[in-house]
Coordinates of C-alpha atoms in Angstrom, one line a residue:
X71 CA 132.7 131.5 60.8
X72 CA 135.6 129.2 61.9
X73 CA 132.9 126.7 63.3
X74 CA 131.3 126.5 59.9
X75 CA 134.9 126.0 58.3
X76 CA 136.0 123.3 60.7
X77 CA 132.7 121.3 60.5
X78 CA 133.8 117.9 59.2
X79 CA 137.1 119.4 58.1
X80 CA 140.1 117.2 57.6
X81 CA 143.2 117.1 60.1
X82 CA 145.4 119.1 57.5
X83 CA 143.2 122.1 57.7
X84 CA 144.0 122.5 61.4
X85 CA 147.6 122.4 60.7
X86 CA 147.2 125.1 57.9
X87 CA 145.2 127.3 60.4
X88 CA 148.0 126.9 63.1
X89 CA 150.5 128.2 60.5
X90 CA 148.4 131.2 59.6
X91 CA 148.1 132.0 63.4
X92 CA 151.8 132.0 63.7
X93 CA 152.1 134.3 60.6
X94 CA 149.7 136.7 62.4
X95 CA 151.9 137.0 65.5
X96 CA 149.7 134.3 67.4
X97 CA 146.6 136.6 67.7
X98 CA 145.0 135.4 71.0
X99 CA 141.5 135.9 69.8
X100 CA 141.9 133.9 66.7
X101 CA 143.9 131.2 68.6
X102 CA 141.0 131.0 70.9
X103 CA 138.4 130.6 68.1
X104 CA 140.5 127.8 66.3
X105 CA 140.6 125.8 69.7
X106 CA 137.0 126.3 70.0
X107 CA 136.0 125.4 66.3
X108 CA 138.0 122.2 65.8
X109 CA 137.4 118.7 67.0
X110 CA 138.8 118.2 70.4
X111 CA 140.7 115.0 68.8
X112 CA 142.6 117.4 66.7
X113 CA 143.6 119.8 69.3
X114 CA 144.6 117.5 72.0
X115 CA 146.9 115.6 69.5
X116 CA 148.8 119.0 69.0
X117 CA 148.5 120.2 72.7
X118 CA 152.2 121.1 73.1
X119 CA 152.1 123.2 69.7
X120 CA 149.2 125.0 71.1
X121 CA 150.9 125.6 74.6
X122 CA 153.9 127.2 72.7
X123 CA 151.9 129.3 70.5
X124 CA 149.7 130.5 73.8
X125 CA 153.1 131.5 75.5
X126 CA 154.2 133.6 72.7
X127 CA 150.8 135.1 71.9
X128 CA 149.8 138.8 72.4
X129 CA 147.6 139.1 75.4
X130 CA 146.2 142.5 74.6
X131 CA 142.4 142.3 74.7
X132 CA 142.3 138.6 75.4
X133 CA 144.0 137.1 78.6
X134 CA 146.1 133.9 78.2
X135 CA 144.1 132.1 81.2
X136 CA 141.1 132.1 78.8
X137 CA 143.3 130.4 76.2
X138 CA 144.4 127.6 78.8
X139 CA 140.8 127.4 79.6
X140 CA 139.7 126.4 76.0
X141 CA 142.8 124.1 75.6
X142 CA 141.6 122.6 79.0
X143 CA 138.0 122.1 77.8
X144 CA 139.5 120.1 74.7
X145 CA 141.7 117.9 76.9
X146 CA 138.6 117.2 79.0
X147 CA 136.9 115.6 75.8
X148 CA 140.0 113.8 74.2
X149 CA 143.4 112.6 75.4
X150 CA 146.8 114.1 74.4
X151 CA 149.9 111.9 73.6
X152 CA 150.9 110.0 76.7
X153 CA 154.5 111.4 76.8
X154 CA 153.2 115.0 76.8
X155 CA 150.6 114.6 79.6
X156 CA 152.6 115.8 82.6
X157 CA 154.4 118.4 80.7
X158 CA 151.0 119.8 79.6
X159 CA 149.9 120.0 83.1
X160 CA 152.8 121.6 84.4
X161 CA 152.9 124.3 81.6
X162 CA 149.2 125.1 82.1
X163 CA 149.3 125.2 86.0
X164 CA 152.2 127.5 85.9
X165 CA 150.1 130.1 84.3
X166 CA 146.8 129.2 86.3
X167 CA 148.5 129.5 89.8
X168 CA 149.9 132.8 89.1
X169 CA 146.3 134.3 88.5
X170 CA 145.5 136.8 91.2
X171 CA 141.6 137.4 90.5
X172 CA 139.9 134.6 92.2
X173 CA 137.0 134.5 89.6
X174 CA 139.7 134.1 86.8
X175 CA 141.4 131.5 88.8
X176 CA 138.6 129.2 89.6
X177 CA 137.2 129.4 86.1
X178 CA 140.4 128.1 84.7
X179 CA 141.2 125.5 87.6
X180 CA 137.8 124.1 87.5
X181 CA 138.4 123.0 83.7
X182 CA 141.9 121.4 84.4
X183 CA 140.7 119.4 87.3
X184 CA 139.1 116.9 84.9
X185 CA 142.3 116.5 82.9
X186 CA 144.1 115.9 86.1
X187 CA 141.6 113.2 87.5
X188 CA 141.7 111.5 84.2
X189 CA 145.4 111.0 83.6
X190 CA 147.1 111.3 87.1
X191 CA 147.0 109.7 90.7
X192 CA 145.7 111.2 94.0
X193 CA 148.9 112.9 94.7
X194 CA 148.5 115.3 91.7
X195 CA 144.8 115.8 92.5
X196 CA 145.6 116.5 96.0
X197 CA 148.2 119.3 94.9
X198 CA 145.5 120.8 92.6
X199 CA 142.8 120.9 95.6
X200 CA 145.3 122.3 97.9
X201 CA 146.2 125.1 95.4
X202 CA 142.3 125.9 94.9
X203 CA 141.9 126.2 98.7
X204 CA 145.1 128.5 99.0
X205 CA 143.7 130.7 96.2
X206 CA 139.8 130.8 97.3
X207 CA 140.2 130.9 101.1
X208 CA 141.4 134.6 101.5
X209 CA 138.8 137.2 101.8
X210 CA 136.1 134.2 101.6
X211 CA 136.5 134.2 97.8
X212 CA 134.8 130.8 97.7
X213 CA 131.5 132.4 98.5
X214 CA 131.3 133.9 94.9
X215 CA 132.2 130.5 93.3
X216 CA 130.1 127.7 94.6
X217 CA 129.1 126.5 91.3
X218 CA 132.6 126.0 90.1
X219 CA 133.8 124.6 93.4
X220 CA 130.7 122.1 93.1
X221 CA 132.0 121.1 89.7
X222 CA 135.5 120.5 91.0
X223 CA 134.2 118.0 93.6
X224 CA 131.6 116.4 91.1
X225 CA 134.8 115.7 88.6
X226 CA 136.9 114.2 91.4
X227 CA 134.0 112.0 92.7
X228 CA 133.3 110.9 89.3
X229 CA 136.7 109.5 88.7
X230 CA 137.7 108.3 92.2
X231 CA 135.2 105.1 92.8
X232 CA 137.4 103.7 95.4
X233 CA 136.3 105.8 98.4
X234 CA 139.1 104.6 100.5
X235 CA 141.5 106.3 98.0
X236 CA 139.2 109.3 97.7
X237 CA 139.2 110.0 101.5
X238 CA 142.8 109.5 101.8
X239 CA 143.3 112.5 99.5
X240 CA 144.5 114.8 102.3
X241 CA 142.9 117.9 101.0
X242 CA 139.5 116.4 100.1
X243 CA 137.9 117.1 103.4
X244 CA 139.5 120.6 104.0
X245 CA 138.2 121.5 100.4
X246 CA 134.7 120.4 101.5
X247 CA 134.9 123.0 104.4
X248 CA 134.7 125.8 101.8
X249 CA 131.0 124.9 101.1
X250 CA 129.7 127.0 104.0
X251 CA 126.3 128.0 102.6
X252 CA 124.2 125.2 103.9
X253 CA 122.1 124.5 100.7
X254 CA 125.2 124.0 98.7
X255 CA 126.9 121.9 101.4
X256 CA 124.0 119.4 101.5
X257 CA 124.0 119.1 97.6
X258 CA 127.6 118.4 97.6
X259 CA 126.9 115.8 100.5
X260 CA 124.0 114.2 98.4
X261 CA 126.5 114.1 95.3
X262 CA 129.2 112.1 97.3
X263 CA 126.5 109.7 98.8
X264 CA 125.0 109.0 95.5
X265 CA 128.3 108.2 94.1
X266 CA 129.1 105.9 97.0
X267 CA 125.8 104.1 96.8
X268 CA 126.4 103.4 93.1
X269 CA 130.0 102.4 93.0
X270 CA 130.6 100.6 96.3
X271 CA 130.2 97.1 94.9
X272 CA 131.1 95.4 98.6
X273 CA 130.3 96.1 102.2
X274 CA 133.1 98.1 104.0
X275 CA 134.3 98.6 107.6
X276 CA 137.2 100.9 106.6
X277 CA 137.4 103.4 109.5
X278 CA 138.4 106.3 107.1
X279 CA 135.4 105.6 104.9
X280 CA 133.0 105.4 107.9
X281 CA 134.4 108.5 109.7
X282 CA 134.1 110.5 106.5
X283 CA 130.7 109.4 105.6
X284 CA 129.1 109.7 108.8
X285 CA 130.3 113.4 108.7
X286 CA 128.9 113.8 105.4
X287 CA 125.5 112.0 106.2
X288 CA 125.2 114.0 109.6
X289 CA 125.6 117.2 107.7
X290 CA 122.7 116.1 105.4
X291 CA 120.6 115.0 108.5
X292 CA 121.1 118.3 110.3
X293 CA 119.7 120.4 107.4
X294 CA 116.4 118.9 108.1
X295 CA 114.0 121.3 109.8
X296 CA 110.3 122.0 110.2
X297 CA 110.1 123.6 106.8
X298 CA 111.8 120.6 105.0
X299 CA 109.7 119.2 102.3
X300 CA 108.6 115.6 102.7
X301 CA 110.3 114.7 99.3
X302 CA 113.7 116.3 100.4
X303 CA 113.4 114.1 103.7
X304 CA 112.8 111.0 101.7
X305 CA 115.8 111.5 99.4
X306 CA 118.1 112.2 102.4
X307 CA 117.0 109.1 104.4
X308 CA 117.2 107.0 101.2
X309 CA 121.0 108.1 100.8
X310 CA 121.6 107.6 104.4
X311 CA 120.0 104.2 104.5
X312 CA 122.0 103.1 101.5
X313 CA 125.4 103.8 103.4
X314 CA 124.0 102.1 106.5
X315 CA 123.3 99.0 104.4
X316 CA 126.8 98.9 103.1
X317 CA 128.6 98.9 106.5
X318 CA 129.6 95.5 107.9
X319 CA 132.0 94.3 110.4
X320 CA 131.6 90.7 109.5
X321 CA 131.7 88.4 112.4
X322 CA 132.4 91.2 114.8
X323 CA 128.5 91.7 115.7
X324 CA 129.2 93.8 118.9
X325 CA 131.0 96.4 116.6
X326 CA 128.1 96.3 114.2
X327 CA 125.7 96.9 117.0
X328 CA 127.6 99.8 118.4
X329 CA 127.6 101.3 114.9
X330 CA 123.8 101.1 114.9
X331 CA 123.6 102.7 118.1
X332 CA 125.8 105.7 117.0
X333 CA 123.8 105.9 113.9
X334 CA 120.6 106.2 115.8
X335 CA 122.0 108.9 117.9
X336 CA 123.1 110.8 114.8
X337 CA 120.1 110.3 112.5
X338 CA 117.3 110.6 115.0
X339 CA 115.1 113.2 112.9
X340 CA 114.7 111.1 109.9
X341 CA 112.1 108.2 110.5
X342 CA 113.0 106.0 107.8
X343 CA 116.4 105.8 108.9
X344 CA 115.4 104.7 112.4
X345 CA 113.0 102.1 110.6
X346 CA 116.0 101.0 108.5
X347 CA 118.2 100.7 111.8
X348 CA 115.7 98.6 113.7
X349 CA 115.3 96.1 110.7
X350 CA 119.2 96.1 110.6
X351 CA 119.5 95.1 114.2
X352 CA 116.7 92.5 114.0
X353 CA 118.7 90.9 111.1
X354 CA 121.9 91.0 113.3
X355 CA 120.1 89.0 115.9
X356 CA 119.1 86.4 113.4
X357 CA 122.6 86.4 112.0
X358 CA 123.7 85.7 115.5
X359 CA 121.2 82.9 115.7
X360 CA 122.4 81.3 112.5
X361 CA 126.0 81.5 113.4
X362 CA 125.3 79.8 116.9
X363 CA 123.0 77.2 115.0
X364 CA 120.3 78.2 117.2
X365 CA 122.1 77.1 120.4
X366 CA 122.9 80.4 122.2
X367 CA 125.9 80.7 124.8
X368 CA 125.5 83.1 127.7
X369 CA 127.4 85.5 125.8
X370 CA 125.3 85.5 122.5
X371 CA 122.0 85.2 124.5
X372 CA 122.9 88.5 126.3
X373 CA 123.9 90.1 122.8
X374 CA 120.7 89.3 121.4
X375 CA 118.9 90.7 124.4
X376 CA 120.8 93.9 123.7
X377 CA 119.6 93.8 120.1
X378 CA 116.0 93.2 121.2
X379 CA 116.2 96.0 123.8
X380 CA 117.6 98.5 121.1
X381 CA 114.4 97.8 119.0
X382 CA 112.1 98.1 121.9
X383 CA 113.4 101.5 123.0
X384 CA 113.6 102.7 119.4
X385 CA 110.1 101.9 118.1
X386 CA 108.0 104.3 120.3
X387 CA 110.1 107.3 118.7
X388 CA 108.3 106.7 115.3
X389 CA 105.4 108.6 114.6
X390 CA 103.4 106.4 111.9
X391 CA 101.4 104.0 114.0
X392 CA 101.4 101.2 111.2
X393 CA 105.0 101.1 111.0
X394 CA 105.1 101.1 114.8
X395 CA 102.6 98.0 114.9
X396 CA 104.5 96.1 112.3
X397 CA 107.8 96.7 114.0
X398 CA 106.4 95.5 117.3
X399 CA 105.2 92.3 115.7
X400 CA 108.5 91.8 113.5
X401 CA 110.6 92.5 116.5
X402 CA 108.6 90.3 118.7
X403 CA 108.9 87.4 116.2
X404 CA 112.8 87.9 116.2
X405 CA 112.6 87.8 120.0
X406 CA 110.8 84.7 120.0
X407 CA 113.1 83.1 117.5
X408 CA 116.0 83.7 119.8
X409 CA 114.2 82.3 122.8
X410 CA 113.7 85.7 124.5
X411 CA 110.1 84.9 125.8
X412 CA 109.6 87.7 128.3
X413 CA 110.9 90.3 125.6
X414 CA 108.5 88.8 122.9
X415 CA 105.8 89.0 125.4
X416 CA 106.5 92.9 125.8
X417 CA 106.5 93.4 122.2
X418 CA 103.2 91.8 121.5
X419 CA 101.7 93.4 124.6
X420 CA 102.9 96.7 123.3
X421 CA 101.3 96.1 119.8
X422 CA 97.9 95.2 121.4
X423 CA 97.9 98.2 123.8
X424 CA 98.5 100.3 120.5
X425 CA 95.6 99.0 118.6
X426 CA 93.1 101.5 120.3
X427 CA 95.2 104.4 119.1
X428 CA 94.8 103.4 115.3
X429 CA 93.0 106.4 113.8
X430 CA 89.9 106.1 111.6
X431 CA 91.7 107.3 108.4
X432 CA 95.4 107.6 107.6
X433 CA 97.4 109.6 104.9
X434 CA 98.5 107.6 102.1
X435 CA 100.5 109.4 99.2
X436 CA 98.5 112.6 100.2
X437 CA 95.1 111.1 100.2
X438 CA 93.0 110.2 103.3
X439 CA 92.0 106.6 103.5
X440 CA 90.3 104.2 105.8
X441 CA 92.7 102.5 108.0
X442 CA 90.5 99.3 108.6
X443 CA 91.8 97.4 105.8
X444 CA 95.4 97.8 107.3
X445 CA 94.3 96.9 110.7
X446 CA 92.8 93.9 109.4
X447 CA 96.0 92.8 107.7
X448 CA 98.1 93.6 110.7
X449 CA 95.6 91.6 113.1
X450 CA 95.6 88.6 111.0
X451 CA 99.5 88.6 110.8
X452 CA 99.5 88.9 114.7
X453 CA 97.0 85.9 115.1
X454 CA 99.3 83.8 113.1
X455 CA 102.2 84.7 115.5
X456 CA 100.0 84.2 118.6
X457 CA 99.5 80.6 117.7
X458 CA 103.1 79.8 118.8
X459 CA 103.4 82.1 121.6
X460 CA 103.3 80.6 125.0
X461 CA 101.1 81.7 127.9
X462 CA 103.0 83.6 130.5
X463 CA 103.2 81.5 133.8
X464 CA 101.8 84.6 135.9
X465 CA 98.9 85.5 133.5
X466 CA 95.6 83.6 132.9
X467 CA 95.1 81.2 129.8
X468 CA 95.4 82.9 126.3
X469 CA 95.9 86.4 128.0
X470 CA 97.2 87.9 124.8
X471 CA 94.4 86.6 122.9
X472 CA 91.8 87.8 125.5
X473 CA 93.6 91.2 125.7
X474 CA 93.2 91.5 121.9
X475 CA 89.6 90.6 121.9
X476 CA 88.8 93.3 124.6
X477 CA 90.8 95.9 122.4
X478 CA 88.8 94.9 119.2
X479 CA 85.4 94.9 121.1
X480 CA 86.0 98.6 122.3
X481 CA 87.5 99.9 119.2
X482 CA 85.2 102.2 117.2
X483 CA 84.3 100.8 114.0
X484 CA 82.9 102.5 111.1
X485 CA 79.3 102.4 110.9
X486 CA 78.7 100.3 107.7
X487 CA 81.8 98.1 108.5
X488 CA 81.7 94.4 108.9
X489 CA 85.5 94.2 109.7
X490 CA 85.0 93.5 113.3
X491 CA 83.2 90.5 112.4
X492 CA 85.8 89.5 109.8
X493 CA 88.3 89.8 112.5
X494 CA 86.2 87.5 115.0
X495 CA 86.2 84.9 112.2
X496 CA 90.0 85.2 112.0
X497 CA 90.1 84.7 115.7
X498 CA 87.9 81.6 115.4
X499 CA 90.6 80.3 112.9
X500 CA 93.3 80.7 115.5
X501 CA 91.2 79.2 118.4
X502 CA 90.6 76.1 116.3
X503 CA 94.4 76.0 115.7
X504 CA 95.2 76.5 119.3
X505 CA 92.7 73.4 120.1
X506 CA 94.7 70.8 118.0
X507 CA 96.9 68.1 119.8
X508 CA 99.9 69.3 117.8
X509 CA 100.2 72.7 116.1
X510 CA 100.7 73.5 112.4
X511 CA 104.0 75.1 113.1
X512 CA 106.4 75.7 115.8
X513 CA 109.6 77.9 116.7
X514 CA 112.7 76.0 117.2
X515 CA 113.3 75.6 121.0
X516 CA 110.2 77.2 122.1
X517 CA 107.5 75.4 123.8
X518 CA 104.1 76.3 122.6
X519 CA 100.8 75.9 124.3
X520 CA 100.3 72.4 122.8
X521 CA 103.4 71.1 124.7
X522 CA 102.6 73.2 127.9
X523 CA 99.0 72.1 128.5
X524 CA 99.3 68.8 126.5
X525 CA 95.6 69.1 125.5
X526 CA 94.4 69.7 128.9
X527 CA 90.6 69.7 129.3
X528 CA 90.5 72.9 131.2
X529 CA 92.5 74.7 128.5
X530 CA 90.2 73.3 125.7
X531 CA 87.2 74.4 127.8
X532 CA 88.5 77.9 127.9
X533 CA 89.0 77.8 124.2
X534 CA 85.3 76.6 123.7
X535 CA 83.9 79.2 125.9
X536 CA 85.8 82.0 123.9
X537 CA 84.4 80.3 120.6
X538 CA 80.9 80.5 121.8
X539 CA 81.2 84.1 122.8
X540 CA 82.5 84.9 119.4
X541 CA 80.0 82.8 117.6
X542 CA 77.3 84.7 119.7
X543 CA 78.6 88.1 118.6
X544 CA 78.7 87.2 114.9
X545 CA 75.1 85.9 114.7
X546 CA 74.1 89.0 116.4
X547 CA 75.7 91.0 113.9
X548 CA 74.1 88.9 111.0
X549 CA 70.6 89.7 112.8
X550 CA 71.4 93.5 113.0
X551 CA 72.2 93.4 109.2
X552 CA 68.9 91.4 108.7
X553 CA 66.8 94.2 110.5
X554 CA 68.7 97.1 108.7
X555 CA 67.9 95.4 105.5
X556 CA 71.6 95.3 104.2
X557 CA 71.1 91.9 102.8
X558 CA 73.8 91.8 100.4
X559 CA 76.3 92.3 103.4
X560 CA 74.4 89.6 105.5
X561 CA 74.7 87.1 102.7
X562 CA 78.4 87.7 102.2
X563 CA 79.2 87.4 105.9
X564 CA 77.0 84.4 106.3
X565 CA 79.0 82.5 103.4
X566 CA 82.2 83.8 105.2
X567 CA 81.1 82.3 108.5
X568 CA 80.0 78.9 106.9
X569 CA 83.3 78.7 105.2
X570 CA 85.2 79.2 108.5
X571 CA 83.0 76.4 110.2
X572 CA 83.5 74.0 107.3
X573 CA 87.2 74.7 107.4
X574 CA 87.9 74.7 111.1
X575 CA 84.8 73.2 112.8
X576 CA 84.1 69.6 113.9
X577 CA 80.9 69.0 111.9
X578 CA 80.0 65.7 113.5
X579 CA 78.8 68.2 116.5
X580 CA 75.0 68.5 115.9
X581 CA 74.9 72.1 117.0
X582 CA 77.6 73.2 114.7
X583 CA 76.4 71.0 111.8
X584 CA 72.9 72.7 112.0
X585 CA 74.4 76.1 112.4
X586 CA 76.3 75.5 109.2
X587 CA 72.9 74.4 107.5
X588 CA 71.1 77.7 108.7
X589 CA 74.2 79.9 107.6
X590 CA 73.9 78.3 104.1
X591 CA 70.3 78.9 104.0
X592 CA 70.7 82.5 105.0
X593 CA 73.5 83.2 102.5
X594 CA 71.0 82.1 99.6
X595 CA 67.8 83.6 101.3
X596 CA 67.5 86.9 99.5
X597 CA 69.0 86.0 96.2
X598 CA 72.3 87.8 96.9
X599 CA 74.5 84.8 96.8
X600 CA 76.8 84.0 93.9
X601 CA 75.6 80.8 92.2
X602 CA 78.8 79.9 91.0
X603 CA 80.4 80.1 94.3
X604 CA 77.7 78.1 96.1
X605 CA 77.9 75.3 93.4
X606 CA 81.6 75.1 93.7
X607 CA 81.4 74.9 97.5
X608 CA 78.8 72.2 97.5
X609 CA 81.0 70.3 94.9
X610 CA 84.0 70.5 97.4
X611 CA 82.1 69.2 100.3
X612 CA 81.0 66.2 98.3
X613 CA 84.5 65.6 97.2
X614 CA 85.9 65.8 100.8
X615 CA 82.9 63.5 102.0
X616 CA 84.5 60.6 100.0
X617 CA 87.7 60.7 102.3
X618 CA 87.5 58.1 105.2
X619 CA 87.7 60.5 107.9
X620 CA 85.2 63.2 106.4
X621 CA 82.3 60.7 105.6
X622 CA 79.9 62.7 107.8
X623 CA 80.1 65.5 105.4
X624 CA 78.0 63.6 103.1
X625 CA 75.0 64.0 105.4
X626 CA 75.7 67.7 105.4
X627 CA 75.8 68.0 101.6
X628 CA 72.3 66.3 101.3
X629 CA 70.9 69.0 103.8
X630 CA 72.5 71.9 101.7
X631 CA 70.0 73.0 98.9
X632 CA 71.0 75.1 96.1
X633 CA 68.4 77.8 95.4
X634 CA 67.9 79.0 91.9
X635 CA 67.7 82.8 91.0
X636 CA 64.2 82.4 89.9

């Protein structure tokens, strides 16, 4: 009834109601109803008057602590006059701290924590937390009050965005120790980490923050077991990764690496965290290179090798095969950029030896998908890197490329797949680039094969031999497709191979020129070629033939007929 009367009521009505309460001997039930019904701003403005009335009221049937709780709820929504704030807290807490029943105490204290956090410093908050610990620890009373204790922590975190201040609150971590039920403890830890990631604007190296949050993250990590859901693991890993990204020791790179080593030991059961650590350590190696402007001293060269070693021993512990492959490649590139040639070789060899283990299908978002598209993408990236990787002095010419070709040859491809041939065409692109006098790109301070061999005829002969083998394999596959009457696939692959020769081959070579003409005719032979594509390709060849170094393409264009659909 009071709520209906108080709805949109003026301030004067509250004054009148308070006078009536006093005349009725400050009836506690009526006073509580008044505080619950009227707007919080009206109540907060008269906080001291209400405290006076609560003190004098009759407690029969309606305890005073509930009246203080109602007043606290209003003060959480609206601010009282500034001069009264400390007195209000003192008067309220005198009553709250004397409550003997833990349930009554925590229900009241939980509400007043909000008021304390809003208007006072860490000193007062610390006092409140200490008082809660004192009341809730005897007889393990906290076990029955986890929701209220969680609410207290949430309110404290919501008001202290500076975590160096929060963790310097002496009783904050002892308060956390009351959460002894694992599920609740983890929820509280998640709440702390979410707040840290949201409000921490700059990277930190504050030892107080780092020690406290490592403890919080360790609690979350240790809750993971065989029954943990993937979603839960993902959430925890996301929070821990957010923390790792916000830790920086500036130019003290060795301290940074030590932190990553410690984090790896603490969070070894969460794969996304290990992946993050590998990326962070690779970034650290590149930061070192940037600081040294590419000229490593003995000390920084040794440090970079330590970073590379960290990645090399961490990657095998991951379960996802494509994550491992991509990290081997990425870490190998970082090692190469830092002139760690033997370490880069080790990464690329590890990647090559892992390819045979790639399963036919992989799980993506709960669905089983063919892995060949992902393997194709990875191998293309690997080929791009292999262009600049110099040959090992104790191994044969292009030993990594040869090793990879053996693996591709022995890999069991799907029956109706042309991916093996698509990979062979990519290898032809690589071999064409390898045979140039000067390569398309280089890595600073790393001599690639163009410098090592200097266009040596034996080296070029090896490349040509490999090219002949691959071309033979591709043509054999095209024959098989013709026999099996899978003519659309044959047409598509013939055009792909034609474009490869056009882009990367020397068409002044009569054999290659004739092969290109044959592939062009094969692509159109059974009417599966896309006419628009064929017309555009021919236009491109004619356009290129007008360039001084490509006049021979004019003859080729004259030998390429366009077949109509009819």
